[in-house]
Coordinates of C-alpha atoms and ligand atoms in Angstrom, one line a residue:
M1 CA 0.0 0.0 0.0
S2 CA 1.4 3.4 -0.9
N3 CA 1.7 5.6 2.1
R4 CA 1.6 9.3 1.3
F5 CA 1.5 10.2 5.0
P6 CA 4.8 11.6 6.3
R7 CA 6.8 10.1 9.1
V8 CA 7.8 12.5 11.8
G9 CA 10.9 11.8 13.9
V10 CA 11.0 13.1 17.4
I11 CA 14.2 13.2 19.3
G12 CA 13.2 12.4 22.9
A13 CA 10.5 10.2 24.2
G14 CA 9.3 11.9 27.3
Q15 CA 5.7 13.1 28.1
L16 CA 5.7 15.7 25.3
A17 CA 6.4 13.0 22.7
R18 CA 3.8 10.9 24.4
M19 CA 1.1 13.6 24.1
M20 CA 2.0 14.0 20.4
V21 CA 1.0 10.4 19.8
A22 CA -2.8 11.0 19.9
P23 CA -2.9 13.8 17.4
A24 CA -0.4 12.0 15.1
T25 CA -2.6 9.0 15.2
A26 CA -5.7 11.0 14.4
L27 CA -3.9 12.7 11.5
G28 CA -2.6 9.4 10.2
V29 CA 1.0 10.7 10.6
D30 CA 3.6 8.1 11.7
L31 CA 5.8 9.0 14.6
L32 CA 9.2 7.4 15.2
L33 CA 10.9 8.3 18.4
F34 CA 14.6 8.5 19.3
A35 CA 14.4 7.3 22.9
E36 CA 17.0 7.1 25.6
N37 CA 15.6 3.8 26.6
A38 CA 12.6 1.5 26.2
H39 CA 11.0 2.6 29.4
D40 CA 10.7 6.3 28.4
S41 CA 7.2 7.7 28.7
A42 CA 6.5 7.7 25.0
A43 CA 8.5 4.7 24.0
Q44 CA 5.9 2.7 26.0
I45 CA 3.3 3.5 23.4
T46 CA 4.7 4.0 20.0
H47 CA 7.6 3.1 17.6
Y48 CA 11.0 4.1 18.7
V49 CA 14.7 3.4 18.3
V50 CA 17.1 3.7 21.3
G51 CA 20.1 5.9 20.9
D52 CA 22.3 8.6 22.2
Y53 CA 21.1 12.1 21.1
T54 CA 24.5 13.6 21.5
N55 CA 25.9 11.2 18.9
L56 CA 25.5 12.7 15.4
A57 CA 26.0 9.4 13.6
E58 CA 23.3 7.7 15.6
V59 CA 20.9 10.6 15.2
L60 CA 21.6 10.7 11.4
D61 CA 20.7 7.0 11.0
F62 CA 17.5 7.7 12.8
A63 CA 16.7 10.9 10.9
R64 CA 17.2 9.3 7.5
Q65 CA 14.1 7.1 8.3
C66 CA 11.9 10.2 8.7
D67 CA 10.5 13.0 6.5
V68 CA 11.0 15.6 9.1
V69 CA 12.7 15.7 12.5
T70 CA 11.8 17.6 15.6
F71 CA 12.8 17.3 19.2
E72 CA 11.1 17.6 22.6
H73 CA 13.8 18.7 24.9
E74 CA 16.5 21.3 25.0
L75 CA 19.4 19.0 25.6
V76 CA 20.0 18.0 22.0
P77 CA 23.4 19.6 21.2
L78 CA 23.3 22.4 18.6
S79 CA 26.2 20.6 16.8
V80 CA 23.9 17.6 16.3
I81 CA 21.1 19.8 14.8
K82 CA 23.6 21.5 12.6
G83 CA 25.0 18.1 11.5
L84 CA 21.5 17.0 10.5
E85 CA 21.0 20.2 8.5
A86 CA 24.4 19.8 6.8
A87 CA 23.2 16.3 5.7
G88 CA 20.1 17.8 4.1
I89 CA 17.6 16.6 6.8
K90 CA 14.6 18.7 7.4
V91 CA 14.8 19.6 11.1
Y92 CA 12.5 22.0 13.0
P93 CA 13.1 24.2 14.9
S94 CA 16.3 24.9 12.9
S95 CA 19.7 25.4 14.7
S96 CA 19.5 29.1 13.9
A97 CA 16.3 29.4 15.9
F98 CA 16.9 26.8 18.5
I99 CA 20.0 28.5 19.9
Y100 CA 17.7 31.1 21.5
S101 CA 15.9 28.5 23.6
Q102 CA 19.2 26.7 24.6
D103 CA 21.4 29.7 25.3
K104 CA 19.9 32.4 27.5
A105 CA 22.6 34.9 26.8
A106 CA 22.2 34.6 23.0
M107 CA 18.4 35.0 23.5
R108 CA 18.9 38.2 25.6
A109 CA 21.2 39.6 22.9
K110 CA 18.9 38.6 20.0
L111 CA 15.8 40.1 21.7
A112 CA 17.5 43.3 22.9
R113 CA 14.7 45.4 21.3
F114 CA 12.0 43.6 23.2
P115 CA 11.1 44.4 26.8
A116 CA 13.1 42.3 29.3
P117 CA 14.9 42.5 32.6
H118 CA 18.2 44.3 32.4
S119 CA 20.9 41.7 32.0
K120 CA 24.6 41.0 31.5
V121 CA 27.0 38.1 31.2
I122 CA 29.7 37.9 33.8
T123 CA 32.6 35.7 34.8
K124 CA 33.7 37.7 38.0
A125 CA 31.6 38.6 41.0
S126 CA 33.2 42.0 41.1
E127 CA 31.3 42.9 38.0
I128 CA 28.1 43.2 40.1
T129 CA 27.9 45.8 42.8
S130 CA 24.2 46.1 43.6
F131 CA 22.1 43.2 45.0
P132 CA 19.8 41.3 45.0
V133 CA 20.0 40.0 41.4
I134 CA 19.0 36.8 39.6
A135 CA 21.8 34.7 38.3
K136 CA 21.2 32.1 35.7
A137 CA 23.2 29.3 34.1
I138 CA 23.4 30.2 30.4
S139 CA 22.1 26.8 29.4
G140 CA 20.8 23.5 30.8
G141 CA 18.5 24.9 33.6
Y142 CA 14.9 23.8 34.0
D143 CA 12.2 23.9 36.7
G144 CA 14.2 26.6 38.5
R145 CA 17.4 24.6 38.6
G146 CA 20.2 26.8 37.3
V147 CA 18.5 30.0 38.6
W148 CA 19.5 31.6 41.9
K149 CA 18.5 34.7 43.7
V150 CA 21.8 36.2 44.9
N151 CA 22.2 38.7 47.7
S152 CA 25.9 39.3 47.9
Q153 CA 29.2 39.2 46.0
E154 CA 30.3 36.3 48.2
D155 CA 27.3 34.2 47.2
L156 CA 27.9 35.1 43.6
S157 CA 31.5 34.0 43.8
E158 CA 30.4 30.7 45.2
I159 CA 28.0 30.1 42.3
L160 CA 30.7 31.1 39.8
R161 CA 32.9 28.5 41.1
S162 CA 30.7 25.8 39.6
T163 CA 28.9 27.8 36.9
S164 CA 30.6 30.3 34.8
P165 CA 29.9 32.4 32.8
L166 CA 26.6 33.5 34.4
L167 CA 23.7 35.6 33.0
I168 CA 22.9 38.2 35.7
E169 CA 19.4 39.7 35.5
E170 CA 17.6 42.5 37.3
L171 CA 15.2 41.0 39.9
V172 CA 11.8 41.9 38.6
Q173 CA 9.2 42.4 41.3
F174 CA 6.4 41.0 39.1
D175 CA 2.7 40.6 39.9
T176 CA 2.2 37.5 37.9
E177 CA 4.0 35.1 35.4
I178 CA 2.4 34.3 32.1
A179 CA 3.3 32.2 29.1
V180 CA 2.1 32.8 25.6
M181 CA 2.2 29.7 23.3
V182 CA 2.7 30.5 19.6
A183 CA 3.1 28.3 16.6
R184 CA 4.8 29.2 13.3
S185 CA 5.1 27.2 10.1
P186 CA 8.0 27.3 7.5
H187 CA 6.1 29.6 5.2
G188 CA 5.5 32.0 8.1
Q189 CA 1.9 31.4 9.1
A190 CA 1.7 32.0 12.8
T191 CA -0.9 31.9 15.5
S192 CA -1.1 32.1 19.3
W193 CA -3.3 30.9 22.1
A194 CA -4.7 33.0 24.9
P195 CA -2.1 34.0 27.5
V196 CA -1.8 31.5 30.4
E197 CA -1.1 32.4 34.0
T198 CA 1.5 30.0 35.4
V199 CA 1.3 29.6 39.1
Q200 CA 4.7 28.6 40.5
S201 CA 5.9 27.1 43.8
D202 CA 9.6 26.7 44.5
G203 CA 10.4 27.4 40.8
I204 CA 8.1 24.7 39.5
C205 CA 4.8 25.4 37.8
I206 CA 2.0 23.8 39.8
M207 CA -1.1 25.2 38.0
T208 CA -2.0 27.1 34.9
I209 CA -5.1 29.2 34.4
T210 CA -6.3 30.1 30.9
P211 CA -7.0 32.8 30.0
A212 CA -4.6 34.6 32.4
Q213 CA -6.9 36.5 34.9
K214 CA -4.6 39.0 36.5
I215 CA -3.9 40.9 33.3
S216 CA -6.1 43.4 31.4
Q217 CA -7.4 42.6 27.9
A218 CA -5.0 45.2 26.5
T219 CA -2.0 43.5 28.2
A220 CA -3.1 40.1 27.0
E221 CA -3.3 41.4 23.4
K222 CA 0.1 43.0 23.8
A223 CA 1.6 39.8 25.1
Q224 CA 0.2 37.8 22.2
Q225 CA 1.5 40.4 19.7
L226 CA 5.0 40.2 21.4
A227 CA 5.1 36.5 21.2
L228 CA 4.2 36.5 17.5
E229 CA 6.8 39.1 16.8
I230 CA 9.4 37.1 18.7
A231 CA 8.5 33.9 16.8
Q232 CA 9.1 35.8 13.5
E233 CA 12.3 37.4 14.9
V234 CA 13.9 34.1 15.9
G235 CA 12.5 32.2 12.9
V236 CA 11.1 29.3 15.0
V237 CA 9.1 26.6 13.2
G238 CA 6.8 24.6 15.4
V239 CA 5.4 25.5 18.8
M240 CA 7.1 27.9 21.2
A241 CA 6.4 29.1 24.7
V242 CA 7.3 32.7 25.5
E243 CA 7.4 33.1 29.3
M244 CA 6.9 36.6 30.5
F245 CA 6.6 38.5 33.8
V246 CA 3.9 41.1 34.3
R247 CA 4.2 44.1 36.5
D248 CA 1.1 46.4 36.3
D249 CA 0.7 46.6 32.5
E250 CA 4.4 46.1 31.8
L251 CA 5.7 42.9 30.2
F252 CA 9.2 41.4 30.5
I253 CA 10.3 38.5 28.4
N254 CA 11.7 35.8 30.6
E255 CA 12.6 32.9 28.4
L256 CA 11.7 30.9 25.3
A257 CA 11.1 27.2 25.0
M258 CA 10.9 25.9 21.4
R259 CA 8.7 22.9 21.8
P260 CA 5.3 22.0 23.2
H261 CA 5.4 23.2 26.8
N262 CA 3.8 22.6 30.1
S263 CA 1.9 25.9 29.9
G264 CA 0.2 24.6 26.7
H265 CA -1.1 21.3 28.1
W266 CA -4.5 22.9 28.8
S267 CA -5.0 23.2 25.0
I268 CA -5.6 19.4 24.7
E269 CA -9.1 19.8 26.1
G270 CA -9.4 23.5 26.1
A271 CA -8.7 24.7 22.6
V272 CA -9.9 23.8 19.1
T273 CA -6.3 22.8 18.2
S274 CA -4.0 21.5 20.9
Q275 CA -0.3 22.5 21.0
F276 CA 0.7 18.9 20.1
E277 CA -1.4 18.9 16.9
Q278 CA -0.3 22.4 16.1
H279 CA 3.3 21.4 16.4
L280 CA 2.8 18.6 13.9
R281 CA 0.9 20.8 11.5
A282 CA 3.6 23.5 11.8
I283 CA 6.6 21.2 11.2
L284 CA 4.8 19.5 8.3
D285 CA 4.0 23.0 6.8
L286 CA 0.3 22.3 6.9
P287 CA -2.2 25.1 7.5
L288 CA -2.4 25.8 11.2
G289 CA -5.5 25.0 13.2
S290 CA -7.6 27.3 15.2
P291 CA -6.2 28.2 18.7
E292 CA -9.6 29.3 19.9
M293 CA -10.7 28.2 23.4
V294 CA -13.7 25.9 23.6
H295 CA -14.6 26.8 27.2
P296 CA -14.5 30.1 29.0
F297 CA -11.8 28.9 31.5
V298 CA -9.3 26.0 31.6
V299 CA -7.3 25.0 34.6
M300 CA -4.4 22.6 34.6
G301 CA -2.6 21.1 37.6
N302 CA 0.8 19.4 37.5
I303 CA 1.0 16.2 39.5
L304 CA 4.4 16.1 41.2
G305 CA 5.8 12.8 42.5
G306 CA 5.4 12.4 46.3
E307 CA 5.0 9.5 48.7
K308 CA 2.1 7.9 46.7
M309 CA 3.2 5.3 44.2
D310 CA -0.1 4.0 43.0
M311 CA -1.5 6.5 40.4
Y312 CA -4.4 4.4 39.3
R313 CA -6.3 3.9 42.6
P314 CA -6.9 7.6 43.1
Y315 CA -9.1 7.6 40.0
L316 CA -11.9 5.9 42.1
H317 CA -12.2 8.9 44.4
L318 CA -11.4 11.6 41.9
M319 CA -13.6 10.4 39.0
A320 CA -16.5 10.0 41.3
R321 CA -16.0 13.4 42.8
A322 CA -15.5 15.4 39.6
P323 CA -16.6 13.7 36.4
Q324 CA -15.4 16.7 34.4
L325 CA -11.7 16.1 35.3
H326 CA -9.3 14.9 32.6
F327 CA -6.3 12.9 33.6
H328 CA -2.9 12.6 31.9
Q329 CA -0.4 10.0 33.1
Y330 CA 3.1 10.2 31.9
K331 CA 3.9 6.7 33.2
K332 CA 7.3 7.8 34.6
E333 CA 8.9 6.5 37.7
V334 CA 7.5 8.4 40.7
R335 CA 10.3 10.5 42.1
P336 CA 9.9 13.4 44.6
G337 CA 9.1 16.7 42.8
R338 CA 9.1 15.1 39.3
K339 CA 6.3 16.0 37.0
I340 CA 4.5 12.6 36.5
G341 CA 1.2 13.7 35.1
H342 CA -1.4 16.5 35.0
V343 CA -5.1 17.0 35.4
T344 CA -7.2 19.5 33.5
M345 CA -10.7 20.8 34.0
A346 CA -12.6 23.2 31.7
G347 CA -15.8 25.1 32.3
D348 CA -17.3 28.4 33.2
D349 CA -16.9 28.6 37.0
L350 CA -13.3 29.5 37.6
L351 CA -13.3 29.1 41.4
H352 CA -14.8 25.6 41.1
L353 CA -12.2 24.6 38.5
T354 CA -9.2 25.8 40.5
Q355 CA -10.5 24.1 43.7
E356 CA -11.2 20.8 41.9
V357 CA -7.9 20.8 40.0
A358 CA -5.9 21.7 43.1
H359 CA -7.7 18.9 45.0
A360 CA -7.1 16.3 42.3
R361 CA -3.4 17.4 41.9
D362 CA -2.7 17.2 45.6
Y363 CA -4.7 13.9 46.0
M364 CA -2.8 12.3 43.2
S365 CA 0.6 13.5 44.6
G366 CA -0.4 12.3 48.1
V367 CA -0.3 15.7 49.7
I368 CA -3.8 15.1 50.9
D369 CA -5.7 11.8 51.3
E370 CA -9.4 12.7 51.2
Ligands
ADP401 P1 13.9 27.7 34.1 O1 14.9 27.5 33.0 O2 14.1 27.0 35.3 O3 12.5 27.7 33.6 P2 13.5 30.6 34.4 O4 14.4 31.6 33.7 O5 12.1 30.5 33.9 O6 14.3 29.2 34.5 O7 13.5 31.0 35.9 C1 12.8 30.3 36.9 C2 11.9 31.2 37.8 O8 12.8 32.1 38.5 C3 11.0 32.0 37.0 O9 9.8 31.3 36.8 C4 10.8 33.2 38.0 O10 9.8 32.9 39.0 C5 12.1 33.4 38.6 N1 12.9 34.4 37.8 C6 13.7 34.2 36.7 N2 14.2 35.3 36.2 C7 13.8 36.3 37.1 C8 14.0 37.7 37.1 N3 14.8 38.4 36.3 N4 13.3 38.4 38.1 C9 12.6 37.8 39.0 N5 12.3 36.5 39.0 C10 12.9 35.7 38.1

């Protein structure tokens, strides 16, 4: 049988690849994953090969079996992406865009004309004389790791001993953190979803609320416009998260993630087109789907690993209590603080949604037991 449907290769087989499986199946698009091992979240449910994503020869072997290649984490070395490009492989986002999600200093320089915290790259503590500041590893940080609030030159010296150079940023006293998800295709069609409020605890996002409530309509529109302009500026293809801080009606770009992102998970049930389907459409250069919301409000809660190991039994209580809840299991080993799943609820009573999602999230994690 001739198969005119393309095959998409995804480097990485975590939960983001896992959540791409359902829309790929619906579209009839084949997915082939490049997994670290057979137990990876997405390798449990679709075709994969196992390999080392830092080894260009292995990634090339994989990529040659696919029509287009994308990746679901920021750890793929830029040299590997460039190696794929040099071999004529279609890979999105391209190395020229991806660098801005991997290298925070390059991103700050590239986006100098956009509103952002003041920043500079340093190698010596004496370069900073007024505190507190935020210090960031230039690459490799996630979920607040690689980000420090620093109060003195001594503390800065200590961090520089293990991490140098550092990106130093002005500490923004923001009212709220938001993320705007955008998608852009190779021929430049771009679209964005409603801004999302990301509620953080200890540097980890524990809940998202869409549309973001603590900002005005004008600020929401400005945020979407900024995210679309940034997508164009960096030339991303695929889905990208633009994280921002909001202070009054002022916006500050925090960082970019060029892949489906935790702050877009709500779109699976809450938007006409989910971020996972949109990513596939974008990298395949298909017309993009509507990002419109299908409910007035959508709340998502991240389930973090805790004491509880059994993630199935809680369904009995939670499904009986709130039939509108949606569950997503990543089927990852439960480890303290690790994102192992999420729950989503959509509707028109925001207070009810946040209460039920917080309850389900904490019950699944084992923080509460009734
Ligand atoms: P990660 O790579 O871990 O996502 P981020 O750059 O998003 O790192 O920083 C993690 C958190 O640290 C942010 O969500 C925010 O709460 C805080 N933060 C980062 N930069 C600043 C800043 N310039 N001012 C104030 N808080 C910041």
